[in-house]
Short mmCIF file of C-alpha atoms in Angstrom, two decimals:
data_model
loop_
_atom_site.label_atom_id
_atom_site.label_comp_id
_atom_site.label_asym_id
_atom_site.label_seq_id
_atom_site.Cartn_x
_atom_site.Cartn_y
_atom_site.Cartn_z
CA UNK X 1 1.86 -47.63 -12.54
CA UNK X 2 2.19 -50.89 -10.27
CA UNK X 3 -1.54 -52.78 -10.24
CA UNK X 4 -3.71 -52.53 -7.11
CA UNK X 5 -4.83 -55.66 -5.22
CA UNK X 6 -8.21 -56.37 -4.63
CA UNK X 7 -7.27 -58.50 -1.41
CA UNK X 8 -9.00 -57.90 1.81
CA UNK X 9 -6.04 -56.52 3.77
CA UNK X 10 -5.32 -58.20 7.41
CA UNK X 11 -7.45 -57.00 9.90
CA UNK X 12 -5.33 -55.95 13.25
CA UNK X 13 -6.98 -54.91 15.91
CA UNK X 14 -7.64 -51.16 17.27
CA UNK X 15 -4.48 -50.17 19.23
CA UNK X 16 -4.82 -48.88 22.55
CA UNK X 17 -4.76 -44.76 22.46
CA UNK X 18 -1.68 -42.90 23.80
CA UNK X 19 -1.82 -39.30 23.20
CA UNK X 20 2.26 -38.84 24.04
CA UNK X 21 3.07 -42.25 21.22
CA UNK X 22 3.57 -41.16 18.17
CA UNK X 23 1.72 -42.52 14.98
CA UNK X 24 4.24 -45.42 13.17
CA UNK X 25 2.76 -45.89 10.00
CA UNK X 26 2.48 -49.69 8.83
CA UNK X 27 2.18 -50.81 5.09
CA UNK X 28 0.58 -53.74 5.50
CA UNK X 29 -2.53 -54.79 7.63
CA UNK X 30 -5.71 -53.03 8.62
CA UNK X 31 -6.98 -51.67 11.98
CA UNK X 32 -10.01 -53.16 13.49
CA UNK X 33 -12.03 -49.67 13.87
CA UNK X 34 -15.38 -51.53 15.13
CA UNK X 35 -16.38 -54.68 17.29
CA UNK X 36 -19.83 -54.81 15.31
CA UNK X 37 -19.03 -57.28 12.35
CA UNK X 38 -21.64 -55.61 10.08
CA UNK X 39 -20.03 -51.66 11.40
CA UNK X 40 -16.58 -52.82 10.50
CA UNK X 41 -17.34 -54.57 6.98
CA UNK X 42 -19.41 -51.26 6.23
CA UNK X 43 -16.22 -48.69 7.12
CA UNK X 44 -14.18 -50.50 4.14
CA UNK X 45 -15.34 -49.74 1.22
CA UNK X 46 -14.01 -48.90 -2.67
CA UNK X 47 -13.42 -45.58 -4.21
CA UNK X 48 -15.29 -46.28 -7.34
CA UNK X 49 -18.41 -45.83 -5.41
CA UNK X 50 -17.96 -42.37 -3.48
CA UNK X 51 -16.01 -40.80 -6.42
CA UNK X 52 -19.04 -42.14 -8.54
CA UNK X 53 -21.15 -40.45 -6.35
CA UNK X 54 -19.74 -37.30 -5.78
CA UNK X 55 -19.08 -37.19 -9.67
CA UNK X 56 -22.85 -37.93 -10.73
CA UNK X 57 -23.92 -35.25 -8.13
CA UNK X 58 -21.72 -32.68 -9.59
CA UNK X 59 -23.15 -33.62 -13.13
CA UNK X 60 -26.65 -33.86 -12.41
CA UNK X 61 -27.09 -29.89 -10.42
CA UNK X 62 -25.05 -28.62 -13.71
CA UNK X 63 -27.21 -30.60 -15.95
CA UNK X 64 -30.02 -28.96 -13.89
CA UNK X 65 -29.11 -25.76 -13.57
CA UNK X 66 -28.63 -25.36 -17.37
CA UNK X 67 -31.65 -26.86 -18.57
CA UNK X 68 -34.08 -24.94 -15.89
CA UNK X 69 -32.70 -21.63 -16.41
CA UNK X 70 -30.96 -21.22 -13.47
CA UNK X 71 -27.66 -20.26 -14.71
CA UNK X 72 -26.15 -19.71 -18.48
CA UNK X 73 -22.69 -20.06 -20.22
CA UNK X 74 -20.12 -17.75 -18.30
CA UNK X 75 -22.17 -18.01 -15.47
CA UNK X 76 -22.19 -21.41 -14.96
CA UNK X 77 -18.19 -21.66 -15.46
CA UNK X 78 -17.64 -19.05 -13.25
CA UNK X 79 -19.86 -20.69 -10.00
CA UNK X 80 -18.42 -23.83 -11.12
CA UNK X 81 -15.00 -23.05 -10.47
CA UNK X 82 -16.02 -20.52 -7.46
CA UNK X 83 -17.45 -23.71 -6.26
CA UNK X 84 -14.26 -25.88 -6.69
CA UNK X 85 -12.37 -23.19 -4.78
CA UNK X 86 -14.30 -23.44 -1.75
CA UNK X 87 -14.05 -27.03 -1.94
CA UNK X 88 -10.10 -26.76 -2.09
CA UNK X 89 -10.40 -24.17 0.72
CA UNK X 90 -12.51 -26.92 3.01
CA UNK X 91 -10.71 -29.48 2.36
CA UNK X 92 -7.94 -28.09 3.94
CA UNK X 93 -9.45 -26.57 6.70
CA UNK X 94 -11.19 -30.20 7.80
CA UNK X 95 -7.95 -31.95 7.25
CA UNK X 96 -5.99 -29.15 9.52
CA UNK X 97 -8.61 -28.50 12.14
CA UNK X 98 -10.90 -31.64 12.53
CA UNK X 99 -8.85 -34.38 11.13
CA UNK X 100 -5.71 -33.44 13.06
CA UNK X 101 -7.67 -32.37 16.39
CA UNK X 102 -5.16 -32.35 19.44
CA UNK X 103 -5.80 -35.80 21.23
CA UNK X 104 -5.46 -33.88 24.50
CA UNK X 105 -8.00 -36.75 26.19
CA UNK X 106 -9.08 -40.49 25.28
CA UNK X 107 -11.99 -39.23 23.96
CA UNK X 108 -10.26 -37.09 21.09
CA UNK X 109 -7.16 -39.81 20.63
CA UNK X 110 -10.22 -42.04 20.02
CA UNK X 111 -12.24 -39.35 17.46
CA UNK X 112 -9.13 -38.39 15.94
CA UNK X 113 -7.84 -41.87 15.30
CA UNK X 114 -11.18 -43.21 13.95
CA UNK X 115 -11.78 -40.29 11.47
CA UNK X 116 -8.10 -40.47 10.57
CA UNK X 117 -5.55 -41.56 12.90
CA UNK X 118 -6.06 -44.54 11.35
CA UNK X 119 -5.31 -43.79 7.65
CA UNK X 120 -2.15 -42.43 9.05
CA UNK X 121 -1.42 -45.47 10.68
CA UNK X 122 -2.20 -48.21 7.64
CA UNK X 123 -1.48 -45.27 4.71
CA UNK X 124 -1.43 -48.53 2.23
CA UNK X 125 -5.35 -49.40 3.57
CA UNK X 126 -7.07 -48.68 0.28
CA UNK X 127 -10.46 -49.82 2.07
CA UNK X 128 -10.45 -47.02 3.90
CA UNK X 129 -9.26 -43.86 1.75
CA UNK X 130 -12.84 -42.77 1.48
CA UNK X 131 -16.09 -42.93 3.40
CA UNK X 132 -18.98 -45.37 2.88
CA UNK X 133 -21.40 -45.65 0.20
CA UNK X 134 -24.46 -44.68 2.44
CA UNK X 135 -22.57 -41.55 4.22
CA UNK X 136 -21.07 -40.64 0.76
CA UNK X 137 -25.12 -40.41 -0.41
CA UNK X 138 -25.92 -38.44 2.97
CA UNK X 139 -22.94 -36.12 2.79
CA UNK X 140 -23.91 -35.30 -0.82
CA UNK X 141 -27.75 -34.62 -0.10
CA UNK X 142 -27.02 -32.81 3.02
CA UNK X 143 -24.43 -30.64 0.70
CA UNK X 144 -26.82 -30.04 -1.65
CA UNK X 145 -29.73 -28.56 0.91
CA UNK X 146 -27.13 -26.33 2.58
CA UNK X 147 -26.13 -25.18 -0.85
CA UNK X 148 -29.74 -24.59 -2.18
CA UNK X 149 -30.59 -23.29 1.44
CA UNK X 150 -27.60 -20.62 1.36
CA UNK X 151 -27.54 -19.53 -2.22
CA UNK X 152 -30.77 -19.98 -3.75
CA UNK X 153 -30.62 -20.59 -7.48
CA UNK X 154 -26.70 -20.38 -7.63
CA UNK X 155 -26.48 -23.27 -5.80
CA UNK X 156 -26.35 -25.86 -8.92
CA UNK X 157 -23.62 -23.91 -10.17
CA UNK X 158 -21.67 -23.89 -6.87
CA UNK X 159 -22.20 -27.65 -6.03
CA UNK X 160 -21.12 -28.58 -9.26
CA UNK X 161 -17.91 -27.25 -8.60
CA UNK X 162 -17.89 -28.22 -5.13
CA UNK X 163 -18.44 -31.67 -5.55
CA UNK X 164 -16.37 -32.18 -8.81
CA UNK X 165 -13.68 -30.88 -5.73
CA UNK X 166 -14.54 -33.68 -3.45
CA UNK X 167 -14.52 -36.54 -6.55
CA UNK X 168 -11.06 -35.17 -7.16
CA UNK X 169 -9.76 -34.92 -4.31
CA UNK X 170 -11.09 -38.74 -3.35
CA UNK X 171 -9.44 -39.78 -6.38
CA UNK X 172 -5.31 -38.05 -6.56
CA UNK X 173 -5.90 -39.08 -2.61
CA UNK X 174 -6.74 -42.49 -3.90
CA UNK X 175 -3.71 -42.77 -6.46
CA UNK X 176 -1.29 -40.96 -4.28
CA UNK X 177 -1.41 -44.34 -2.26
CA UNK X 178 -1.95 -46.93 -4.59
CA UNK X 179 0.74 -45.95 -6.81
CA UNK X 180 4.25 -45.34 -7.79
CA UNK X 181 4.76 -41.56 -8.29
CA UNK X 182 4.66 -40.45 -12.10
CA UNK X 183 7.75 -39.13 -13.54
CA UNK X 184 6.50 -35.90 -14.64
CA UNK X 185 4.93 -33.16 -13.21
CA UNK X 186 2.04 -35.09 -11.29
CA UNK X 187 4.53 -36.27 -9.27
CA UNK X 188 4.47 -32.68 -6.68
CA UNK X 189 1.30 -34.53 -5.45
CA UNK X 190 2.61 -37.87 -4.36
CA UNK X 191 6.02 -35.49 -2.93
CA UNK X 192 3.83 -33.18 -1.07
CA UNK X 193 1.19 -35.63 0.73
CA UNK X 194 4.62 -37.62 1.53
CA UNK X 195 6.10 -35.32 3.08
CA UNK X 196 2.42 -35.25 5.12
CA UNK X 197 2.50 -38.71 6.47
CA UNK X 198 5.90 -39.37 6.91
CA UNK X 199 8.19 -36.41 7.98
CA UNK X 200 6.24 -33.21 8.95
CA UNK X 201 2.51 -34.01 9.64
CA UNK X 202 1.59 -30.85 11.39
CA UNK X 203 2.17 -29.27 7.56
CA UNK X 204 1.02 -30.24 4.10
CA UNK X 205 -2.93 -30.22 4.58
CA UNK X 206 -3.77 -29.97 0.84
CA UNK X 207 -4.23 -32.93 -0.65
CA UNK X 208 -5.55 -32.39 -4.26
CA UNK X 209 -4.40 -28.96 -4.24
CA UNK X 210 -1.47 -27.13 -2.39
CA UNK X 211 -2.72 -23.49 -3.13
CA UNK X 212 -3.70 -23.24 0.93
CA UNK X 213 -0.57 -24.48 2.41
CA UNK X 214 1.20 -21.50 0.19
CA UNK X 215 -1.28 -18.86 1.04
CA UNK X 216 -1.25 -19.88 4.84
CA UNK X 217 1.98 -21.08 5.14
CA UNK X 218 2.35 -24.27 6.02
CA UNK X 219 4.13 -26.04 3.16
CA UNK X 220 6.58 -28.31 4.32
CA UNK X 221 10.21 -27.47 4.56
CA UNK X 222 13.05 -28.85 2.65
CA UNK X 223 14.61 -30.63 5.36
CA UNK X 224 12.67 -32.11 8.59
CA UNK X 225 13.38 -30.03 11.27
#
């Protein structure tokens, strides 16, 4: 696998945002995403941190869940991986739905592109293939108090899973980019999330699975249409 730099990539400013142009993605460079120098440092950030976080989460409700009684043995595996199927399921449904919202007006071009117009745009940006450290901790808290709000004392179980999910999926996301495709079977994922940004990207949502886009059908065909 090539090495990854730890340069700061070149900064570039925002580009204007024209819902009919369509997204030319550029492997060098980074977009400018906020005019508030401490904002713009804090949307960069490295995926040690969030997968770290996501991963301790997922650890610590197992951990917890175990040792207070809350769940046992076949239990636990099975609203582990109960919870690492809804996370697969989520995934794709923000990545179809919210990350790819129409930009029918400024206002969406501009919500789309910030949330992820603008990974499409600078693909090689590995600043910005996961969110920042303090949303990372508020997205995981928040997470848990839905979970332990909606399923009581199966929630350990189901947030292990679920966040295990999310650590995964920030890190094959992570590597998809930052490295040469494997030559062996690993290699579908790099394929499938190419075929995502550069040929057909109103297909392929799954990132660190592609169980959805074969259930619902939108695996990308063999030649671009």
């Amino acid at each position: 696998m090539q090495s990854v730099s730890t340069e700061e990539p070149d900064v570039k400013p925002t580009p204007a945002f024209d819902v009919n142009t369509p997204m030319r993605p550029k492997h060098k460079g980074s977009a400018q995403l906020f005019q508030n120098p401490l904002l713009e440092r804090l949307s960069h950030t490295h995926i040690a941190l969030p997968v770290g976080i996501f991963a301790i989460t997922g650890i610590l409700s197992m951990y917890y869940g175990l040792t207070r009684g809350f769940m046992t043995g076949l239990g636990a595996l099975g609203l582990f991986l109960a919870g690492l199927l809804a996370f697969t399921l989520v995934e794709y449904l923000v990545h179809r739905y919210v990350y790819h919202i129409p930009a029918t007006t400024p206002g969406r071009a501009k919500f789309q592109y910030t949330m992820h117009g603008v990974h499409h745009e600078y693909p090689k940006d590995k600043t910005r293939l996961a969110m920042p450290p303090i949303i990372t901790v508020f997205v995981a808290s928040l997470l848990f108090f839905i979970f332990r709000f909606s399923f009581g004392s199966y929630a350990f179980g189901l947030l292990s899973g679920f966040t295990f999910g999310y650590a995964m999926y920030l890190f094959v996301h992570y590597a998809i980019h930052a490295y040469a495709p494997p030559k062996n079977f690993l290699k579908v994922w790099w394929t499938h999330h190419s075929q995502h940004h550069y040929r057909q990207d109103e297909v392929a949502f799954g990132v660190s699975s592609t169980l959805w886009d074969h259930i619902i059908g939108t695996m990308p065909s063999k030649r671009s249409e």
